[in-house]
Short mmCIF file of N, CA and C in Angstrom, two decimals:
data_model
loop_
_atom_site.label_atom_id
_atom_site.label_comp_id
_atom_site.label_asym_id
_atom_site.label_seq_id
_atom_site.Cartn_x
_atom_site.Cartn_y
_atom_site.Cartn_z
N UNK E 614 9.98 0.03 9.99
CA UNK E 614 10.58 0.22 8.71
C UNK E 614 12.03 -0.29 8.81
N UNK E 615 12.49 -1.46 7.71
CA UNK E 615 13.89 -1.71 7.60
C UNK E 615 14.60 -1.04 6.95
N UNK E 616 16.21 -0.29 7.50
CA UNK E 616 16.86 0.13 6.80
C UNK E 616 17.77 0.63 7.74
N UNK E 617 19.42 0.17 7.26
CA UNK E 617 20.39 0.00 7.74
C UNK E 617 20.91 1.58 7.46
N UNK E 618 21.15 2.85 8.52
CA UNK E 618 21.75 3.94 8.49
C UNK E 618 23.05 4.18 7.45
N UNK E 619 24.11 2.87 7.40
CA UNK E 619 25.37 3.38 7.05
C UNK E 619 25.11 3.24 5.32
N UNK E 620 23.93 3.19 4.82
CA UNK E 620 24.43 3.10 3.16
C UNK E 620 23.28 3.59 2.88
N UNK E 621 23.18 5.12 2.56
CA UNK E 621 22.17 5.95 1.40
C UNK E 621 20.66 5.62 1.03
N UNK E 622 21.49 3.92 -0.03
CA UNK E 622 21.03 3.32 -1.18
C UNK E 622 20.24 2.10 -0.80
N UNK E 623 20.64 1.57 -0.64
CA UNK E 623 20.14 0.03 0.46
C UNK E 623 20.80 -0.32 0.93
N UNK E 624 19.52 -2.19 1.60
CA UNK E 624 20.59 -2.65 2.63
C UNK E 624 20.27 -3.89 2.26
N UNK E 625 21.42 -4.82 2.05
CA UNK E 625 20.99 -5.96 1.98
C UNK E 625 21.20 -6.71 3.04
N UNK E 626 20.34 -7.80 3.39
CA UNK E 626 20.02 -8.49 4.87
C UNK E 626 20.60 -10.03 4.13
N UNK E 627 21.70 -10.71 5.13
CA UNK E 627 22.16 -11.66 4.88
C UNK E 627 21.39 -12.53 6.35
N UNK E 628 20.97 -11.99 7.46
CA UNK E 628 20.84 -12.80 8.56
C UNK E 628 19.13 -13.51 8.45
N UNK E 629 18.75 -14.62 9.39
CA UNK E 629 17.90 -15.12 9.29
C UNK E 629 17.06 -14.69 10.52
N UNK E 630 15.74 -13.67 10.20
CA UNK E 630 15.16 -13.03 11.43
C UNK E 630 14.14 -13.36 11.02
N UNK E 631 13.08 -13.50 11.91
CA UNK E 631 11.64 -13.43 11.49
C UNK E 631 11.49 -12.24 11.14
N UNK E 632 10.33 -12.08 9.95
CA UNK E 632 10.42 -10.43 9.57
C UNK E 632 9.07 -10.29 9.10
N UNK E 633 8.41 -9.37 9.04
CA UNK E 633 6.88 -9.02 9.04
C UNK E 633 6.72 -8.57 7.28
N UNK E 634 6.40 -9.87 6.80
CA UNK E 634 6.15 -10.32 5.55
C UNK E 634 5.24 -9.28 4.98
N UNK E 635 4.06 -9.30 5.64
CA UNK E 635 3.23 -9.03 5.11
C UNK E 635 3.26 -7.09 4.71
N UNK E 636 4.00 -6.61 5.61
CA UNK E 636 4.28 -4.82 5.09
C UNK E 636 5.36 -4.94 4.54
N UNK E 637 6.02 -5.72 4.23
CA UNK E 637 7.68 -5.71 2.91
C UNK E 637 7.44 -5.67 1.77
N UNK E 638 8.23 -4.96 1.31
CA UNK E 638 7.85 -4.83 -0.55
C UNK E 638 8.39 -6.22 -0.72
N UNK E 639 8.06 -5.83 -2.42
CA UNK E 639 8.56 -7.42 -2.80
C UNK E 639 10.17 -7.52 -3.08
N UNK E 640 10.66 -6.51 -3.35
CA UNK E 640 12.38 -7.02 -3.29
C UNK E 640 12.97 -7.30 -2.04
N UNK E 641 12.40 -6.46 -1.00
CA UNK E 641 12.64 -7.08 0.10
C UNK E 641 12.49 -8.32 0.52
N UNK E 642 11.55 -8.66 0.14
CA UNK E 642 10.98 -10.67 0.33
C UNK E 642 11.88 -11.08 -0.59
N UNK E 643 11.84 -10.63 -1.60
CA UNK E 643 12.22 -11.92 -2.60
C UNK E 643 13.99 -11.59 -2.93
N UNK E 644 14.80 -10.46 -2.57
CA UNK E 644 15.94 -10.47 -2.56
C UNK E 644 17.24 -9.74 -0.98
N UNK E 645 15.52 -9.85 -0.42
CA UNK E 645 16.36 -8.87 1.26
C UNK E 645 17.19 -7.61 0.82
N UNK E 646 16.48 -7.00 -0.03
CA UNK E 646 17.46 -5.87 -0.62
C UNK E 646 16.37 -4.33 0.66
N UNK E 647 16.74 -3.86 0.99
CA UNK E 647 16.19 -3.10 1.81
C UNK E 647 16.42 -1.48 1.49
N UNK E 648 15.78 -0.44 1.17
CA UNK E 648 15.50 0.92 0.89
C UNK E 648 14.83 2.01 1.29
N UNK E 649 14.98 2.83 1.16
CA UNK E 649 13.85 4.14 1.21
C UNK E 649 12.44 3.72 0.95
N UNK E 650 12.33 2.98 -0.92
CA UNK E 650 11.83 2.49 -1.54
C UNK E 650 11.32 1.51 -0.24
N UNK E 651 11.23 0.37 0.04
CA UNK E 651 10.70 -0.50 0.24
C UNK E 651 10.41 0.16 1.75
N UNK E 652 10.65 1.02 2.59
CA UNK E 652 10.02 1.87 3.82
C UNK E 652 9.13 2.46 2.95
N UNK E 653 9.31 2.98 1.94
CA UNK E 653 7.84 3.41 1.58
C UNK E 653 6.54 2.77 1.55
N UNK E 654 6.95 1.57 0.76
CA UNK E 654 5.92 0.43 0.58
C UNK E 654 5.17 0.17 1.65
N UNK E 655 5.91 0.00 3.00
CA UNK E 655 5.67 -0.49 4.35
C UNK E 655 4.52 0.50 4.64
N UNK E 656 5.57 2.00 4.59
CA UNK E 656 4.42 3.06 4.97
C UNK E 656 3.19 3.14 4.39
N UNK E 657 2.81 2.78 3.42
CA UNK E 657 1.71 2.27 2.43
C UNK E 657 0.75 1.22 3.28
N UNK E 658 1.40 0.08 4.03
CA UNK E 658 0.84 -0.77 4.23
C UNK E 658 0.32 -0.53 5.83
N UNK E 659 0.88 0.50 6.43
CA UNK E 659 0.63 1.06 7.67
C UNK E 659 -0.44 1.59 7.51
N UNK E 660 -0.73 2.73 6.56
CA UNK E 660 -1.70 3.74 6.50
C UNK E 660 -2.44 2.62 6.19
N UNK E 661 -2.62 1.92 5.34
CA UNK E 661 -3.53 0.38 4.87
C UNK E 661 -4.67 0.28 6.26
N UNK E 662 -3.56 0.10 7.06
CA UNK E 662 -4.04 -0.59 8.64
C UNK E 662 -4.40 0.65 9.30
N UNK E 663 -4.01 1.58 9.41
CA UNK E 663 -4.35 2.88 10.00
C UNK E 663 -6.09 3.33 9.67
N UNK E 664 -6.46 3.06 8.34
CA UNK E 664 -7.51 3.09 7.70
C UNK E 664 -8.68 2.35 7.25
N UNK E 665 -7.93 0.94 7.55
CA UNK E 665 -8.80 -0.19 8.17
C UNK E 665 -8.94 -0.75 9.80
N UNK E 666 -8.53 0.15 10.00
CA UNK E 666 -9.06 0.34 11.67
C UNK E 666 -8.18 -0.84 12.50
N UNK E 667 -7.37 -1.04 12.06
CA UNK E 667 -6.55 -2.09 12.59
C UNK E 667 -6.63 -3.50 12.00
N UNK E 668 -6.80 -3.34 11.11
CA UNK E 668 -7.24 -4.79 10.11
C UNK E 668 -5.23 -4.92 9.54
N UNK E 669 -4.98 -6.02 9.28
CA UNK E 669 -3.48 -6.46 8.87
C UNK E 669 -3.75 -6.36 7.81
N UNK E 670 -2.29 -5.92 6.95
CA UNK E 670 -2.63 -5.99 5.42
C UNK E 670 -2.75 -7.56 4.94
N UNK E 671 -3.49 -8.15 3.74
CA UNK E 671 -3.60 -9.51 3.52
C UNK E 671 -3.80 -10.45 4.87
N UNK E 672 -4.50 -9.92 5.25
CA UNK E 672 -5.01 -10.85 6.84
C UNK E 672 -5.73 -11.67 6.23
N UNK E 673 -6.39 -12.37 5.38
CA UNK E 673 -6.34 -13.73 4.76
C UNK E 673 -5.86 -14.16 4.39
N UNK E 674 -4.32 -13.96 4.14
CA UNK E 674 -3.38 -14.66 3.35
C UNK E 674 -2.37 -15.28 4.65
N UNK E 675 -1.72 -16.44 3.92
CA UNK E 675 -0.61 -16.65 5.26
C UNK E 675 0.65 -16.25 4.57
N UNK E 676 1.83 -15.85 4.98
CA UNK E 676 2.74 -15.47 4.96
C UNK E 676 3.69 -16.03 3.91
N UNK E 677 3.77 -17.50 3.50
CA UNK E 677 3.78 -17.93 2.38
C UNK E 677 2.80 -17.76 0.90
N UNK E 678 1.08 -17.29 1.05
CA UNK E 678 0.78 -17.08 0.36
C UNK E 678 1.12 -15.75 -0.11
N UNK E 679 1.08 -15.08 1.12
CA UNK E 679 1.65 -13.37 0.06
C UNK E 679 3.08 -13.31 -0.85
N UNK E 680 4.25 -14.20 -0.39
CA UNK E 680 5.19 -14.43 -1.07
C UNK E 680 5.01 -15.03 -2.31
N UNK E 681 3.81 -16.26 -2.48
CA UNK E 681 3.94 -16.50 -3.73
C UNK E 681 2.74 -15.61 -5.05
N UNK E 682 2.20 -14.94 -4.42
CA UNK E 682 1.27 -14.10 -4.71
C UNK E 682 2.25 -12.41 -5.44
N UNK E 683 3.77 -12.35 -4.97
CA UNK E 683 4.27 -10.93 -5.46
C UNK E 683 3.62 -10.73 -6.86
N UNK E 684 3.44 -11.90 -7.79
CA UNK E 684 4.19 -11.31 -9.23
C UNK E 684 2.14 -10.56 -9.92
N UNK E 685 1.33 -11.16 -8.98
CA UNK E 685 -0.01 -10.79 -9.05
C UNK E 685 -0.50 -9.25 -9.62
N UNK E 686 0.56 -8.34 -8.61
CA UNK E 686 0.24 -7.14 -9.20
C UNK E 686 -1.15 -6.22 -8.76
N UNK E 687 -2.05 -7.13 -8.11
CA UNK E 687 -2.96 -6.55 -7.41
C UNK E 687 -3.00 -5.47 -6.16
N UNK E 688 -3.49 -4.39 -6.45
CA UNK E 688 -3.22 -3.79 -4.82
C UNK E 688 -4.40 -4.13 -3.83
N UNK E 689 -4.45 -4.07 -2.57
CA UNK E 689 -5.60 -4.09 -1.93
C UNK E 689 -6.28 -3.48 -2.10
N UNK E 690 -7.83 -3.75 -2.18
CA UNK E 690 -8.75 -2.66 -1.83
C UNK E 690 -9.02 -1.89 -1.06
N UNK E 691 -9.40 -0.82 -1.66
CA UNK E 691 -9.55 0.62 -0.32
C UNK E 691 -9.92 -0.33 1.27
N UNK E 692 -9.85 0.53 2.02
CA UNK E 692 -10.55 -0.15 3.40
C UNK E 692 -11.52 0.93 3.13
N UNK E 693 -12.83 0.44 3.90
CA UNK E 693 -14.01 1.50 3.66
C UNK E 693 -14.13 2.46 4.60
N UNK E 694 -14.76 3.57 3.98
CA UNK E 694 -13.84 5.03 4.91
C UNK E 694 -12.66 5.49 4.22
N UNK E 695 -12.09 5.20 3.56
CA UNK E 695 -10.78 5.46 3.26
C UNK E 695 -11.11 6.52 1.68
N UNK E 696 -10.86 8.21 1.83
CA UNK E 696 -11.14 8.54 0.75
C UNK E 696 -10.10 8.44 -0.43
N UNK E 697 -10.70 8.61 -1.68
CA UNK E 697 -9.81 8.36 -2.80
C UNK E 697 -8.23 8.87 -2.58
N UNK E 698 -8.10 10.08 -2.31
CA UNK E 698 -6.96 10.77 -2.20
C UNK E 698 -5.78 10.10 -1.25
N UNK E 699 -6.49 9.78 -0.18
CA UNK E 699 -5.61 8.55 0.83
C UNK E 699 -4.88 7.16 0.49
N UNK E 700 -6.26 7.11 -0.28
CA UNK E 700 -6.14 5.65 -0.90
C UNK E 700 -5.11 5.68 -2.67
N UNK E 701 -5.35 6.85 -2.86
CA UNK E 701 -4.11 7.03 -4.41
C UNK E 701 -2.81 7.05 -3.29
N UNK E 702 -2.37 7.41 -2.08
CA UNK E 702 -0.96 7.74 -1.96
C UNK E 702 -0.37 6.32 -1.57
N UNK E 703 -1.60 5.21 -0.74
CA UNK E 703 -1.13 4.02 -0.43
C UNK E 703 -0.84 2.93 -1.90
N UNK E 704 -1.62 3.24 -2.91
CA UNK E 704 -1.47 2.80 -4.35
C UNK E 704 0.11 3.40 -4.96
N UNK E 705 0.03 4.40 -4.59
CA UNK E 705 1.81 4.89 -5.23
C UNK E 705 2.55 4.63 -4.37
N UNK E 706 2.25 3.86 -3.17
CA UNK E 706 3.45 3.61 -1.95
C UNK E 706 3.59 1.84 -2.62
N UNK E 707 2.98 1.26 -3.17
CA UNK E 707 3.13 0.18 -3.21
C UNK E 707 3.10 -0.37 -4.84
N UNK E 708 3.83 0.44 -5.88
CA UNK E 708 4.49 0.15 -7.30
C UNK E 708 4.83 -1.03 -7.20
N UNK E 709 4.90 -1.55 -7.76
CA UNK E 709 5.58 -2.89 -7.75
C UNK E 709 7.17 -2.34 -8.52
N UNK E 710 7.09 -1.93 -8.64
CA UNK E 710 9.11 -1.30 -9.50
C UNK E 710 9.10 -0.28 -8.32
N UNK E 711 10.21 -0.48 -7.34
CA UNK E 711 10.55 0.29 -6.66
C UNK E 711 10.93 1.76 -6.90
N UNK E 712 11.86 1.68 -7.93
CA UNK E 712 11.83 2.74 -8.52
C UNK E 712 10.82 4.35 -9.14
N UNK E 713 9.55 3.35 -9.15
CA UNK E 713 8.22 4.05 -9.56
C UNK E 713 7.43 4.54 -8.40
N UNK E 714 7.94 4.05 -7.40
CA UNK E 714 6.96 4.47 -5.99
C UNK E 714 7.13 5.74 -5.72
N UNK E 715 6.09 6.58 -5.00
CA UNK E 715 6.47 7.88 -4.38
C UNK E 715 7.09 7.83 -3.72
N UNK E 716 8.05 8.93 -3.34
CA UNK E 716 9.39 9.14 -2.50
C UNK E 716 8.18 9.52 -1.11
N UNK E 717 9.46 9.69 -0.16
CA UNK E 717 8.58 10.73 1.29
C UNK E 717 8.34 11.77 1.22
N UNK E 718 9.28 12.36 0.33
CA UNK E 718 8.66 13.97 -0.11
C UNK E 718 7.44 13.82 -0.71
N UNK E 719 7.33 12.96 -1.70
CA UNK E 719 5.72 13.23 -2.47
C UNK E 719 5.21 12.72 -1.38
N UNK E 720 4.82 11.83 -0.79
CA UNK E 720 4.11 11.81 0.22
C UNK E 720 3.89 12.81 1.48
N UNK E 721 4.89 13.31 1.64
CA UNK E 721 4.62 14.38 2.53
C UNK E 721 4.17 15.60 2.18
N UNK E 722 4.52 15.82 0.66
CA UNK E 722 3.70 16.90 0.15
C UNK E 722 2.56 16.24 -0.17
N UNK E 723 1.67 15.65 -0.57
CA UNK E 723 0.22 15.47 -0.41
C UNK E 723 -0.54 14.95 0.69
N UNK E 724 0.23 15.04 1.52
CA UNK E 724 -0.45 14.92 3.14
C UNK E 724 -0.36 16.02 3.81
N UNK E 725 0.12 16.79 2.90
CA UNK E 725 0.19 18.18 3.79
C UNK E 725 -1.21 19.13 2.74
N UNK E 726 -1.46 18.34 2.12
CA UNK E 726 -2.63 19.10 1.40
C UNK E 726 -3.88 19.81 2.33
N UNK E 727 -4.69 20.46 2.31
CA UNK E 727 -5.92 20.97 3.22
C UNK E 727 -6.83 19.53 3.32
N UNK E 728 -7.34 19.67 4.43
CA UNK E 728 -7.89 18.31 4.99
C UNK E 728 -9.17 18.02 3.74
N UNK E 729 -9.61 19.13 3.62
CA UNK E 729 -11.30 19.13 2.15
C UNK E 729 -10.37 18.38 0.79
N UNK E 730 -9.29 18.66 0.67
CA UNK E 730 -8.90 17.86 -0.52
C UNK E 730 -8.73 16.47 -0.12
N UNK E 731 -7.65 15.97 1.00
CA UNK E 731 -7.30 14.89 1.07
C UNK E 731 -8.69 13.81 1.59
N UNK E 732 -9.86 14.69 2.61
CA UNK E 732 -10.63 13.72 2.78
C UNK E 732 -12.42 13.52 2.37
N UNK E 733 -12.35 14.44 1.05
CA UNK E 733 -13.63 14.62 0.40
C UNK E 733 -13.94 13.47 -0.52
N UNK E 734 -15.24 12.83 -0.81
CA UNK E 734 -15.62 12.36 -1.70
C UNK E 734 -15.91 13.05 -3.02
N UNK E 735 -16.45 12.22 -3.73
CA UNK E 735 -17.16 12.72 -5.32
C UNK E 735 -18.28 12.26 -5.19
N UNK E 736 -19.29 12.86 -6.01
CA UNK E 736 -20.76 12.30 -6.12
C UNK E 736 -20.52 11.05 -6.39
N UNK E 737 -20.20 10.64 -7.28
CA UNK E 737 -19.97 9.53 -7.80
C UNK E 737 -19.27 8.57 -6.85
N UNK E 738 -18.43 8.81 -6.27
CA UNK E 738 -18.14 7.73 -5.10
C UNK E 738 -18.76 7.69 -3.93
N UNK E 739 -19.66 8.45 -3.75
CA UNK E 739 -20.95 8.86 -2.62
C UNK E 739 -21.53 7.97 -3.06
N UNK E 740 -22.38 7.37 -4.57
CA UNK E 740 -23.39 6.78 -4.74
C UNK E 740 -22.74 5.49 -4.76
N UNK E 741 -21.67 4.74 -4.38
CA UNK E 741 -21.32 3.54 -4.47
C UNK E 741 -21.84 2.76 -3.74
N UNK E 742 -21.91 3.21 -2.08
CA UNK E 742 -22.54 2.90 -1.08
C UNK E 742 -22.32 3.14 0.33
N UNK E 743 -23.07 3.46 1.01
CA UNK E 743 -23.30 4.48 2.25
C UNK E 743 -22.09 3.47 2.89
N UNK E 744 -21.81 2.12 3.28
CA UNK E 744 -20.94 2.16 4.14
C UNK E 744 -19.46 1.59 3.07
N UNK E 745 -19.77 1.51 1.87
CA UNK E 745 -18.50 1.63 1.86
C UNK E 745 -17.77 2.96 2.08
N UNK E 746 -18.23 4.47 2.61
CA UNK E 746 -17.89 5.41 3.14
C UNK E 746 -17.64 5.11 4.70
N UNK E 747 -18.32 4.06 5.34
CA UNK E 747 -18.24 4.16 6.87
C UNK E 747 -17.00 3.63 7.25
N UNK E 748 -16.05 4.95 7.91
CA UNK E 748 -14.68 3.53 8.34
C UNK E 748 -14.79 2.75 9.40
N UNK E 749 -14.46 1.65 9.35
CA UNK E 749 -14.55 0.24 9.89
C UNK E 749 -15.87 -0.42 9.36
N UNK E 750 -16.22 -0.41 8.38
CA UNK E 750 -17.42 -1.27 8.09
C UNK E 750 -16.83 -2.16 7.13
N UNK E 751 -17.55 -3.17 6.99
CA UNK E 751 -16.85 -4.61 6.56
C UNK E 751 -15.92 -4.05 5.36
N UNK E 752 -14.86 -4.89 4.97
CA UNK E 752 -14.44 -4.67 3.59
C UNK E 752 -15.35 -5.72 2.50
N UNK E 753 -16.07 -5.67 2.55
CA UNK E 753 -16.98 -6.11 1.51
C UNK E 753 -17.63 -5.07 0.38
N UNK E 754 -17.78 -4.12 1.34
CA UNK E 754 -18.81 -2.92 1.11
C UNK E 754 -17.49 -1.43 -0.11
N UNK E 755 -16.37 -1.75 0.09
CA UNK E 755 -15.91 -0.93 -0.56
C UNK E 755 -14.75 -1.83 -1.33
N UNK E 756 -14.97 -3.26 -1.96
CA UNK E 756 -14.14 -3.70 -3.01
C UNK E 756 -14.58 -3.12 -4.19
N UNK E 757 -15.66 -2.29 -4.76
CA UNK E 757 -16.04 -1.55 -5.97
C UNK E 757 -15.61 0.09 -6.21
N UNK E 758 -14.95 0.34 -4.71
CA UNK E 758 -14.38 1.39 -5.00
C UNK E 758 -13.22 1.93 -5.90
N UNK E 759 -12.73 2.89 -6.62
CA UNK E 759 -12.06 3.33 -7.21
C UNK E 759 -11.00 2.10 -7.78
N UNK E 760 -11.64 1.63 -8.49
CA UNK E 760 -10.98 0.09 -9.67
C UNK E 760 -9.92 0.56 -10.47
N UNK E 761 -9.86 1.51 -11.05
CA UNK E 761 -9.13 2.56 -11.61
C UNK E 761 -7.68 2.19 -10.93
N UNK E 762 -7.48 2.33 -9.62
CA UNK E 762 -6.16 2.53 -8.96
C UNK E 762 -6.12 0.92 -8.08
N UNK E 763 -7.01 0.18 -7.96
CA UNK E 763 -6.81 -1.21 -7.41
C UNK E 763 -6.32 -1.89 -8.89
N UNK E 764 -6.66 -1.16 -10.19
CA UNK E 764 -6.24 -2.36 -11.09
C UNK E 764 -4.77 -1.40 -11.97
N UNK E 765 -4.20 -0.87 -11.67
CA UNK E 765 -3.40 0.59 -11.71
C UNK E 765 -2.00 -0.52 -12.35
N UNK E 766 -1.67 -1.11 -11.82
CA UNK E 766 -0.34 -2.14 -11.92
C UNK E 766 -0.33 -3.35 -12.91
N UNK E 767 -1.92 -3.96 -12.95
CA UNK E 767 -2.36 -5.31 -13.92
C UNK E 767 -1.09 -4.94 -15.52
N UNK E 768 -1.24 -3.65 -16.26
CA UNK E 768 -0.83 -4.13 -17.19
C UNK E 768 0.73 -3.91 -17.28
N UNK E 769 1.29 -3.71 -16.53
CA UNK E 769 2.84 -3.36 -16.52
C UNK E 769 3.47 -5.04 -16.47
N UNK E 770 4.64 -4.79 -17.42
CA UNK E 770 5.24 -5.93 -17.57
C UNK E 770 6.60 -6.70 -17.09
N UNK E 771 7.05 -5.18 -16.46
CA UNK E 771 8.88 -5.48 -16.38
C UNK E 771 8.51 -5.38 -14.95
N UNK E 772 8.42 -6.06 -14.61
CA UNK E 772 8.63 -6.40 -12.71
C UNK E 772 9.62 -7.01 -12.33
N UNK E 773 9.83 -6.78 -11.43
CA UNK E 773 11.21 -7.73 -10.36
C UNK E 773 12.37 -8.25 -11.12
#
């Protein structure tokens, strides 16, 4: 996670480092402005990988495509295994308006929830398909999961 101790608020990065594109929010890419906010995002994109069993976030994309891809608005799809409740906190870690993202407190208060809330299904997401419940089974098997929160961002207009 980037973020410079001596300022609250952010940090803006003037130097030229290689930097791991692919877990940076987008103001971070697109203005090196660095935050709470955009460690959140990251943390979003960790649990991403934590839950896809070690899969990179946008591991088909190259590093230029995710940059020109910000204004898309799409979130990733669940990784399979990954229950709804997990998968809503990595969707609010990654707002596209920084401002709108969950803080660490909300995140830490719904990870501190009882394990039956945070890692239960619904009938209804039971019948989607047996391995899009299995974690590490292809991501093929759970792009139909909870559309609701993969398409959560499509209609918002004031970005970046």
């Amino acid at each position: 996670m980037a973020r410079n101790l001596m300022d609250d608020s952010y940090y803006k990065s003037t130097e030229n480092r290689p930097l791991p594109v692919k877990w940076m929010a987008p103001e971070a890419l697109l203005y090196r402005q660095y935050s709470s906010a955009s460690d959140v995002w990251s943390f979003g994109m960790v649990l991403y990988e934590i839950w896809s069993v070690g899969r990179k976030p946008y591991e088909q994309l190259t590093n230029q495509q995710v940059i020109d891809n910000l204004d898309s608005k799409m979130c990733h799809p669940p990784p399979p295994g990954c229950p709804r409740a997990i998968y809503s906190l990595m969707v609010s870690s990654w707002h596209p308006e920084q401002r709108q993202r969950s803080t660490f407190q909300q995140l830490y208060q719904s990870l501190s929830q009882p394990e039956e809330l945070l890692l239960s299904w619904s009938e209804e997401e039971e019948e989607v398909s047996e391995l899009a419940r299995q974690l590490g089974a292809d991501h093929a098997h759970s792009q139909n999961l909870y559309n609701d929160l993969q398409n959560k961002y499509l209609n918002d207009t004031d970005m970046y």
